[in-house]
mmCIF file of C-alpha atoms in Angstrom:
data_model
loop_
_atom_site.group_PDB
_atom_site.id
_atom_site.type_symbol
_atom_site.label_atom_id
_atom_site.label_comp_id
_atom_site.label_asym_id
_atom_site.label_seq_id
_atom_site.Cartn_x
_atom_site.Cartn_y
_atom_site.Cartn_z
ATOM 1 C CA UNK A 3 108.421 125.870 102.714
ATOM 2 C CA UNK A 4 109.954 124.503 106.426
ATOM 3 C CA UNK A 5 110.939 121.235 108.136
ATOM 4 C CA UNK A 6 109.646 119.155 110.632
ATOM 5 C CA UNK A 7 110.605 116.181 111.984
ATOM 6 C CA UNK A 8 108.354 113.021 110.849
ATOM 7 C CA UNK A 9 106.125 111.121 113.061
ATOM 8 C CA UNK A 10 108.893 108.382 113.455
ATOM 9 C CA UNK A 11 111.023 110.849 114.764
ATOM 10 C CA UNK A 12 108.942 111.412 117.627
ATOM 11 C CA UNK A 13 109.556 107.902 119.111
ATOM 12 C CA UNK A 14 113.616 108.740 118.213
ATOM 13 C CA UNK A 15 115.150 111.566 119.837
ATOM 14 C CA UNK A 16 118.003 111.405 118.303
ATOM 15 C CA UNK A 17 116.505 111.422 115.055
ATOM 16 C CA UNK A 18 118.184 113.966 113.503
ATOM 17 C CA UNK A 19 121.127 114.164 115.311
ATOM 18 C CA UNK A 20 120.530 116.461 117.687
ATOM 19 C CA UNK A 21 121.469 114.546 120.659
ATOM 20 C CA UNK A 22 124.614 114.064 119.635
ATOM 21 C CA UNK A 23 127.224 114.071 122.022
ATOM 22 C CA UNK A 24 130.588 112.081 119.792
ATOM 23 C CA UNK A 25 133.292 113.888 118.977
ATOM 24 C CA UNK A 26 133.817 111.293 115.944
ATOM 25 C CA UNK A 27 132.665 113.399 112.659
ATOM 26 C CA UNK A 28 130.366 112.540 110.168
ATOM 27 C CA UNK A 29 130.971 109.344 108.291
ATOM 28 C CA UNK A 30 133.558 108.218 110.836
ATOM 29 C CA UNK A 31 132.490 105.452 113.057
ATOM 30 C CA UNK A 32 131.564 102.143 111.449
ATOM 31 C CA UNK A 33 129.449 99.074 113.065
ATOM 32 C CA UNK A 34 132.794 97.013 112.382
ATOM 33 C CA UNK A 35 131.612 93.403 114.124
ATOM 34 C CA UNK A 36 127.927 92.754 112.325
ATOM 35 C CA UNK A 37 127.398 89.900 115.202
ATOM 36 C CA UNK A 38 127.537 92.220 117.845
ATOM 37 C CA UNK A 39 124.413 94.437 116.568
ATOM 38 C CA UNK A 40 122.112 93.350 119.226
ATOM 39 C CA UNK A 41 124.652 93.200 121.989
ATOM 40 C CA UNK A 42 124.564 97.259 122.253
ATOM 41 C CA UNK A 43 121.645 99.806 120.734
ATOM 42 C CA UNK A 44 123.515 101.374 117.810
ATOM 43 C CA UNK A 45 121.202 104.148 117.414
ATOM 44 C CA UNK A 46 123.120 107.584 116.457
ATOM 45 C CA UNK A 47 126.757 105.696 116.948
ATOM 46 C CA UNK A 48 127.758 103.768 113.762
ATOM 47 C CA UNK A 49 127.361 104.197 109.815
ATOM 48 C CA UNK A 50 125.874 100.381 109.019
ATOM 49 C CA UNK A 51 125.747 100.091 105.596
ATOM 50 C CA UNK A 52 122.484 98.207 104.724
ATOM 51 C CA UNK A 53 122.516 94.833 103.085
ATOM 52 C CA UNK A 54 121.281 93.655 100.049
ATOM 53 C CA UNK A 55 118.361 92.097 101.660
ATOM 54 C CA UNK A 56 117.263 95.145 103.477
ATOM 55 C CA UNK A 57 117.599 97.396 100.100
ATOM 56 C CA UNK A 58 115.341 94.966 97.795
ATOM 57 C CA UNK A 59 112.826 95.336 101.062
ATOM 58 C CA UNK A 60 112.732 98.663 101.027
ATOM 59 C CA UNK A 61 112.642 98.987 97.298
ATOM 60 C CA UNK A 62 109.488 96.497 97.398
ATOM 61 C CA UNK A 63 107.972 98.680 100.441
ATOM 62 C CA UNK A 64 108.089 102.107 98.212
ATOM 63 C CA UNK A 65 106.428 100.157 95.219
ATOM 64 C CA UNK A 66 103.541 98.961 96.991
ATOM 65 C CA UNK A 67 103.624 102.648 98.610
ATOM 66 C CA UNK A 68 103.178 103.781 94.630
ATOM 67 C CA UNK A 69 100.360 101.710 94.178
ATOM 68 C CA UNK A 70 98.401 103.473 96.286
ATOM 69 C CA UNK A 71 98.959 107.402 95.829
ATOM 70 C CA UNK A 72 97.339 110.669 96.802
ATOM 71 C CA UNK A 73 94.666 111.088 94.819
ATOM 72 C CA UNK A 74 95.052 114.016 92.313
ATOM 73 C CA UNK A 75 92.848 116.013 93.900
ATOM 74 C CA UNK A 76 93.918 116.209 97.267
ATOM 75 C CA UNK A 77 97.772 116.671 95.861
ATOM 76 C CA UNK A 78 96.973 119.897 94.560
ATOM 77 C CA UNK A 79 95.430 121.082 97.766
ATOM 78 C CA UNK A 80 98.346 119.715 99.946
ATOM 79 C CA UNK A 81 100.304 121.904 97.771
ATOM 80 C CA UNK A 82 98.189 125.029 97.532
ATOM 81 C CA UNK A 83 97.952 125.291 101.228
ATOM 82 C CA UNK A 84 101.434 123.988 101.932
ATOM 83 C CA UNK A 85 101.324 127.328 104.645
ATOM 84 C CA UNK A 86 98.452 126.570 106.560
ATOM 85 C CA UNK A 87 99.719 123.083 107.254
ATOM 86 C CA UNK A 88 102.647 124.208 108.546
ATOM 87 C CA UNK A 89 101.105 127.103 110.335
ATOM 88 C CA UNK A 90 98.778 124.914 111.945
ATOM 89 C CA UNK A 91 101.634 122.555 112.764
ATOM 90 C CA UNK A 92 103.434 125.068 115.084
ATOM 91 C CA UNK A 93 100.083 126.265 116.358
ATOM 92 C CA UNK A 94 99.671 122.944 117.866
ATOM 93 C CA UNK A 95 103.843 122.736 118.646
ATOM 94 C CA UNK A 96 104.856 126.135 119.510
ATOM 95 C CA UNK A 97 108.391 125.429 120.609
ATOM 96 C CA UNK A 98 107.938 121.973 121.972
ATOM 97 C CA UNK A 99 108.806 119.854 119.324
ATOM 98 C CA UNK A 100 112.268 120.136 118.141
ATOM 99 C CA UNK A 101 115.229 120.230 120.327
ATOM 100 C CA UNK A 102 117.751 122.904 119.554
ATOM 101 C CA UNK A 103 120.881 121.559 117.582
ATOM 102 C CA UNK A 104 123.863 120.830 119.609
ATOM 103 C CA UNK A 105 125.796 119.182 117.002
ATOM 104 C CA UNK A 106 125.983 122.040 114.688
ATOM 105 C CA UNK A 107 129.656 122.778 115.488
ATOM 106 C CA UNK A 108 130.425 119.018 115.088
ATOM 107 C CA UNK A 109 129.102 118.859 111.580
ATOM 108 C CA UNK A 110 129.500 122.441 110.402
ATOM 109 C CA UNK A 111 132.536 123.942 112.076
ATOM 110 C CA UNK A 112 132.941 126.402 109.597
ATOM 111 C CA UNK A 113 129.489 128.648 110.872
ATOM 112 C CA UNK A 114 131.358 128.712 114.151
ATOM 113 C CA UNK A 115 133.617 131.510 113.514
ATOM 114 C CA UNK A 116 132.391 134.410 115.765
ATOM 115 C CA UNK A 117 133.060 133.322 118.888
ATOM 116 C CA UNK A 118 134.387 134.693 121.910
ATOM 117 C CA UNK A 119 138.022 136.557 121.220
ATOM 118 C CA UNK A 120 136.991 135.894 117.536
ATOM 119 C CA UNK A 121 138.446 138.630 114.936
ATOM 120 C CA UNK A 122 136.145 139.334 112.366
ATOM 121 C CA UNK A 123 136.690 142.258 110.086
ATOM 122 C CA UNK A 124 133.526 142.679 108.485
ATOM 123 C CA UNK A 125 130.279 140.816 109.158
ATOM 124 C CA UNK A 126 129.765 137.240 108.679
ATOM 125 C CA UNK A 127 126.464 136.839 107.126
ATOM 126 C CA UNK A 128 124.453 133.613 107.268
ATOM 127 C CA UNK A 129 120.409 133.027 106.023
ATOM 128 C CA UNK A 130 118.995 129.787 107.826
ATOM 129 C CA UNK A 131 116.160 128.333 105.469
ATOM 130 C CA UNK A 132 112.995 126.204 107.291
ATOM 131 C CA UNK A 133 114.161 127.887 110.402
ATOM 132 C CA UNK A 134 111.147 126.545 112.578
ATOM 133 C CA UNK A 135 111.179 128.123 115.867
ATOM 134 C CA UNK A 136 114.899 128.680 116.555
ATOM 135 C CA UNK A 137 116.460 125.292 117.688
ATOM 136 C CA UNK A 138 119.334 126.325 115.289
ATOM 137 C CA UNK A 139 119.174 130.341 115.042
ATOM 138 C CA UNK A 140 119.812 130.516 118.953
ATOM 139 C CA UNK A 141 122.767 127.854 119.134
ATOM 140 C CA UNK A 142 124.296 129.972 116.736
ATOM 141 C CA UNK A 143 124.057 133.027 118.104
ATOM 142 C CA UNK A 144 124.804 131.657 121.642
ATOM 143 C CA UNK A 145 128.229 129.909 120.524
ATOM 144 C CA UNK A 146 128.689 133.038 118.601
ATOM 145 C CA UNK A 147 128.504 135.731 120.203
ATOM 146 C CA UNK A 148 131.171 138.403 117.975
ATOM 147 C CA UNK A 149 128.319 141.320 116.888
ATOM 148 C CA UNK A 150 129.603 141.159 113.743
ATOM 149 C CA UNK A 151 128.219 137.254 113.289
ATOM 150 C CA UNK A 152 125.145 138.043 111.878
ATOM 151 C CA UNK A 153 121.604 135.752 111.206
ATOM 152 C CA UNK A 154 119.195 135.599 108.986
ATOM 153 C CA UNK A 155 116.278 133.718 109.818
ATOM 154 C CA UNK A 156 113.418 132.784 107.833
ATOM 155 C CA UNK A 157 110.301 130.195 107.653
ATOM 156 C CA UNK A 158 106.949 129.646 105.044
ATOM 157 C CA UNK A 159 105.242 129.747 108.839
ATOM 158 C CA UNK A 160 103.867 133.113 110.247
ATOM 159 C CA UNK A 161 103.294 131.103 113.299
ATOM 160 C CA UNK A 162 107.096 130.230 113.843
ATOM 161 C CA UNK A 163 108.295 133.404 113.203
ATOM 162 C CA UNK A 164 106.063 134.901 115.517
ATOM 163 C CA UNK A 165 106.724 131.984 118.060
ATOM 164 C CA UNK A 166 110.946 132.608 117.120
ATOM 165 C CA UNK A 167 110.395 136.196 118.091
ATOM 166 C CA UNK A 168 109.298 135.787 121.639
ATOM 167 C CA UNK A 169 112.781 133.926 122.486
ATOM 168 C CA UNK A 170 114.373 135.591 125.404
ATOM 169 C CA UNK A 171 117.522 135.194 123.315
ATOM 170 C CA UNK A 172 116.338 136.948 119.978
ATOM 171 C CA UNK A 173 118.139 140.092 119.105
ATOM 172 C CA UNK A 174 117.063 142.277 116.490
ATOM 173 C CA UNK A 175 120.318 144.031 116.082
ATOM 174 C CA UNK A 176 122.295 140.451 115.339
ATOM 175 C CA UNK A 177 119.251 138.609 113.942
ATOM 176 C CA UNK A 178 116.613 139.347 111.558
ATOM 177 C CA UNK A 179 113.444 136.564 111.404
ATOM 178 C CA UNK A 180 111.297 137.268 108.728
ATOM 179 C CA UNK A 181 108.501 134.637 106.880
ATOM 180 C CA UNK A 182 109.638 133.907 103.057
ATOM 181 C CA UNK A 183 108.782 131.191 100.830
ATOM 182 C CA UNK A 184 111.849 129.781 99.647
ATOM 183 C CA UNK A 185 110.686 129.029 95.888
ATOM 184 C CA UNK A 186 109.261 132.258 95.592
ATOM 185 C CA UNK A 187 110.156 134.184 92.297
ATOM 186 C CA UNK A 188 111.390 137.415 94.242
ATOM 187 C CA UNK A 189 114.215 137.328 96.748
ATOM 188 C CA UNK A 190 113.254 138.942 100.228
ATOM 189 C CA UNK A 191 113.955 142.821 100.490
ATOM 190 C CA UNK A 192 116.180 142.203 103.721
ATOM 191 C CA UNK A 193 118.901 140.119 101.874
ATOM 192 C CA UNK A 194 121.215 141.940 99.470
ATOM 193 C CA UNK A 195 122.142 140.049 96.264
ATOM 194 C CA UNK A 196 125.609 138.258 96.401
ATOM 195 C CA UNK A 197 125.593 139.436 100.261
ATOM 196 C CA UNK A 198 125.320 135.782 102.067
ATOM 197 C CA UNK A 199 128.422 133.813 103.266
ATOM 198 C CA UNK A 200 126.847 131.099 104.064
ATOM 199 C CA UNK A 201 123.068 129.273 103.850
ATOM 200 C CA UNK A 202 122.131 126.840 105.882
ATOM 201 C CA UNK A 203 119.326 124.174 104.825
ATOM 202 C CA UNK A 204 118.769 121.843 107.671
ATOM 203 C CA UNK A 205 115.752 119.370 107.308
ATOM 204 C CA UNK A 206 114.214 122.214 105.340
ATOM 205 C CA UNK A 207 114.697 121.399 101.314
ATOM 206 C CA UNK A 208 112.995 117.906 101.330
ATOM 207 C CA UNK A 209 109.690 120.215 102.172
ATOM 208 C CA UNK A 210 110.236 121.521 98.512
ATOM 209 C CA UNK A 211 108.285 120.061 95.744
ATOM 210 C CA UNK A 212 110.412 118.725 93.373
ATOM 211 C CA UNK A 213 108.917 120.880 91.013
ATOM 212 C CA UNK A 214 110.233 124.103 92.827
ATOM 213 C CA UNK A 215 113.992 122.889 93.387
ATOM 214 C CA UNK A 216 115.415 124.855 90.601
ATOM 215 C CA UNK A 217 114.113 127.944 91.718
ATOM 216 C CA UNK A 218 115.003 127.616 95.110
ATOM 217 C CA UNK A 219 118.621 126.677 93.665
ATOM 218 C CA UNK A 220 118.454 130.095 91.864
ATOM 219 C CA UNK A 221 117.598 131.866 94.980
ATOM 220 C CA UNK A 222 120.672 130.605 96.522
ATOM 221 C CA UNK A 223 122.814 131.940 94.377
ATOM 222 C CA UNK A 224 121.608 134.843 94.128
ATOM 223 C CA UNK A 225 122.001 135.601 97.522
ATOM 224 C CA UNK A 226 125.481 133.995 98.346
ATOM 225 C CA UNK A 227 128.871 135.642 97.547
ATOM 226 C CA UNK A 228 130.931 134.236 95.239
ATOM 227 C CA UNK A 229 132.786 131.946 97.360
ATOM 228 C CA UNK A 230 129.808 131.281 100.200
ATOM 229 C CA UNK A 231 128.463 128.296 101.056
ATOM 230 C CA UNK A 232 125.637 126.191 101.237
ATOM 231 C CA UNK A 233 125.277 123.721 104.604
ATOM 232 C CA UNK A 234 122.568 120.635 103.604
ATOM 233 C CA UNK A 235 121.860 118.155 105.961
ATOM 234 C CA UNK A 236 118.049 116.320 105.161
ATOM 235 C CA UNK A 237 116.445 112.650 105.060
ATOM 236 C CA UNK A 238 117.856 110.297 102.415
ATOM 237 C CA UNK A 239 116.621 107.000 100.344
ATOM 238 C CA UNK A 240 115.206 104.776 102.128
ATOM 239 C CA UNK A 241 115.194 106.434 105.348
ATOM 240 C CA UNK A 242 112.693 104.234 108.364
ATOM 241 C CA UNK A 243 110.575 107.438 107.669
ATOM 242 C CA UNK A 244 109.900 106.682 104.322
ATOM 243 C CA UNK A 245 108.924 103.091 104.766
ATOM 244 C CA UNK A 246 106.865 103.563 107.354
ATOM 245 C CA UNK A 247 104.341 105.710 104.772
ATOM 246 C CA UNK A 248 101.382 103.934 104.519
ATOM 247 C CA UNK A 249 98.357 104.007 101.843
ATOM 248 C CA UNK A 250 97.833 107.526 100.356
ATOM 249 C CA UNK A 251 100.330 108.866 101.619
ATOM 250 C CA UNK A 252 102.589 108.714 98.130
ATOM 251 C CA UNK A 253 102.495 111.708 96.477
ATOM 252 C CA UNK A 254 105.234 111.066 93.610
ATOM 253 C CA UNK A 255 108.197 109.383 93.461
ATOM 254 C CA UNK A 256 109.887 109.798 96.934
ATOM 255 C CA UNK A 257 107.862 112.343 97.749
ATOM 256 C CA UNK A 258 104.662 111.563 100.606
ATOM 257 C CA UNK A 259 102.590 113.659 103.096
ATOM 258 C CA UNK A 260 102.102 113.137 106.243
ATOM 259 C CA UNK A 261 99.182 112.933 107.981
ATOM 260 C CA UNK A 262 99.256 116.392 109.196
ATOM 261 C CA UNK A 263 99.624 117.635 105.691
ATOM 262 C CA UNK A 264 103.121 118.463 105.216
ATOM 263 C CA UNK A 265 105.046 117.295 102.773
ATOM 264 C CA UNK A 266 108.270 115.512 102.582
ATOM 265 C CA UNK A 267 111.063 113.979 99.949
ATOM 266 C CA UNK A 268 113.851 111.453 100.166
ATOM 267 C CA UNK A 269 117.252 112.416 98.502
ATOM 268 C CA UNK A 270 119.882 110.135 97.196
ATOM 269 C CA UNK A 271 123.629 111.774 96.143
ATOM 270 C CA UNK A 272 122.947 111.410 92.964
ATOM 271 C CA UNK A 273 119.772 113.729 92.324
ATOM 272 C CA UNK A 274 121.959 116.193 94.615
ATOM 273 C CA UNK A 275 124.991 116.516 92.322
ATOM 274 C CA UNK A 276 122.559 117.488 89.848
ATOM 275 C CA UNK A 277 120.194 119.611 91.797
ATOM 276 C CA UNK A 278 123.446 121.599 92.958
ATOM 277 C CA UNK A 279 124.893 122.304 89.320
ATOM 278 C CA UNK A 280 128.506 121.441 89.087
ATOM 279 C CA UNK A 281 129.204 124.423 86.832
ATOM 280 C CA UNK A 282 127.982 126.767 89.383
ATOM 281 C CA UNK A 283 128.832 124.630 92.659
ATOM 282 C CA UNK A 284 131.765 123.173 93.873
ATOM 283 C CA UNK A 285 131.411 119.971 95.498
ATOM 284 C CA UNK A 286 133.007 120.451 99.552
ATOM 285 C CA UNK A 287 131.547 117.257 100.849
ATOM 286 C CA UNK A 288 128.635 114.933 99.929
ATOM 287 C CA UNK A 289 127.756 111.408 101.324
ATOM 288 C CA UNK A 290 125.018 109.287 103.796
ATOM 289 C CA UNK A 291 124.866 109.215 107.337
ATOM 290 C CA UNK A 292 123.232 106.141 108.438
ATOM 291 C CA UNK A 293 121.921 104.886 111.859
ATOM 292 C CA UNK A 294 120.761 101.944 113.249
ATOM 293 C CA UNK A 295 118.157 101.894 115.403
ATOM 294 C CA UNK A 296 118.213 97.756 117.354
ATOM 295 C CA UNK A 297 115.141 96.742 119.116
ATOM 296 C CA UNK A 298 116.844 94.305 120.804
ATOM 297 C CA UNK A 299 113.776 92.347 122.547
ATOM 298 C CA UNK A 300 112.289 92.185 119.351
ATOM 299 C CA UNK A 301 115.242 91.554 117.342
ATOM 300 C CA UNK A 302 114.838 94.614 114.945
ATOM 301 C CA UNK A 303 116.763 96.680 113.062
ATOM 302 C CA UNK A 304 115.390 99.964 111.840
ATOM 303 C CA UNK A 305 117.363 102.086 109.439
ATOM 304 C CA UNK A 306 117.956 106.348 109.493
ATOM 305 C CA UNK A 307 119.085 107.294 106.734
ATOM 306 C CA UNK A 308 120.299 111.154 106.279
ATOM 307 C CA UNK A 309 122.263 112.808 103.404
ATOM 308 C CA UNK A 310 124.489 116.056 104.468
ATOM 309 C CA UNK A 311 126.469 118.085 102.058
ATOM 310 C CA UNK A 312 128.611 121.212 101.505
ATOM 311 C CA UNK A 313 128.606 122.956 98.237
ATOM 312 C CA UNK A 314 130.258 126.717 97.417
ATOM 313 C CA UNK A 315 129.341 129.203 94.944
ATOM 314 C CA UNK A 316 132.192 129.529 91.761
ATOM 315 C CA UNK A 317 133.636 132.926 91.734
ATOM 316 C CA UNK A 318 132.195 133.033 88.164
ATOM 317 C CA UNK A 319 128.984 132.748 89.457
ATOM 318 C CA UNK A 320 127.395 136.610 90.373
#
């Protein structure tokens, strides 16, 4: 299963971050003056922590959201043909709808390790999950351009793949795109086991159904080295995304579709520590990244809320 950004995003460039142009990283600039909120749009700039107010809202918003659910029916079929949404999605999209990620080497330095005048003495293997079209494949391999840097690229959608492969910048001998279900049951013949340095999972695991996570989880480690890493940025709790679902739209708890029929799910820290098993994960970083989005005419504040992470396989894990 893949990524996409929600409708909401589409009025929000920024939405996930990919406009980012701070050097300040990831958790480090705070709204510090609360009275000056509507004096300059904060979108993208400072970490706001909510207040109590907004978070009993929001908590009312997804209750009333719960009281009107999917019906059973249609959940099953939203599930079932998870890959025609999607493939229908970038049918309609092509390579039009994300923009390629900039801020990768703000946020995930380590990735960035192959560039020019770079030593590497063996090749530095990394498998991007919910890959879409590219927007982060082709940063990568532009910023790193060492032959030895090599990417693995993969998607749930035929259609992106096939739309990834027409890049002017794809390169079969220092990138391999291939379609792959990540909760599948078999790993994909290309990737060796214990042979990954690094995954990436950008916007792409919150298109899982909850009931798949532990076999994704399982494919990760089975493909990383003991000692490789797992990059996780995706939407968090309460995220404007999330309470902007409207009727039928809930699917389970935290989890909706959208009305193009992809799927989507809301992570807090907590269900992460536990989804990424502390006996076979170490813990490299883990917290919120929040956004405030001001309309100041209207006197609004709108809430993004994203979780990113960094976890690495224990040596004892093979």
């Amino acid at each position: 299963m893949t990524k996409r950004r929600d409708p909401t995003d589409e009025l929000n460039p920024t939405a996930e971050g990919e406009n980012k142009t701070e050097t300040v990283e990831f958790g480090n600039r705070f709204l510090t003056d609360k009275d000056q909120v509507f004096e300059h749009n904060a979108c993208n700039r400072d970490n706001v922590e909510p207040s109590a107010e907004h978070l009993e809202h929001a908590k009312n918003i997804v209750l009333k959201q719960a009281e009107n659910p999917v019906e059973d029916s249609e959940k099953v079929a939203f599930d079932e043909k998870a890959n025609e949404f999607w493939n229908k999605f970038y049918n309609n999209n092509e390579n039009k709808f994300f923009k390629n990620r900039n801020w990768l080497n703000l946020e995930f330095p380590e990735i960035f390790i192959g560039k020019e005048g770079d030593e590497l003495e063996e090749d530095f293997n990394i498998l991007e999950l919910g890959c879409g079209v590219g927007n982060t494949t082709f940063p990568l391999l532009e910023a790193n351009p060492n032959p030895k840097f090599k990417v693995f690229t993969t998607d749930f959608s035929s259609t992106a793949i096939d739309v990834l492969k027409q890049h002017p910048l794809y390169d079969n001998d220092r990138c391999k795109a291939f379609v792959w279900d990540m909760t599948a049951t078999e790993l994909p013949e290309i990737i060796e086991p214990n042979s990954l340095d690094c995954i990436l999972m950008i916007f792409a695991f919150s298109a899982v159904h909850p009931k798949n996570w532990k076999q994704t989880i399982d494919n990760l480690l089975k493909m990383l080295k003991p000692g490789g890493q797992v990059l996780f940025r995706d939407y968090g709790r309460f995220d404007l995304a999330q309470l902007r679902f409207k009727k039928g739209r809930y699917v389970q708890d935290n989890f909706y579709v959208r009305g193009d029929g992809t799927q989507v799910y809301f992570f807090t820290e907590d269900e992460l520590r536990e989804i990424f098993d502390p006996s076979k994960f170490t813990e490299k970083q883990l917290g919120v990244d929040r956004r405030l989005i001001v309309n100041r005419a209207q006197k609004v504040q709108m809430h993004r809320v994203w979780i990113q992470g960094k976890w690495i396989k224990k040596a004892d894990e093979e």
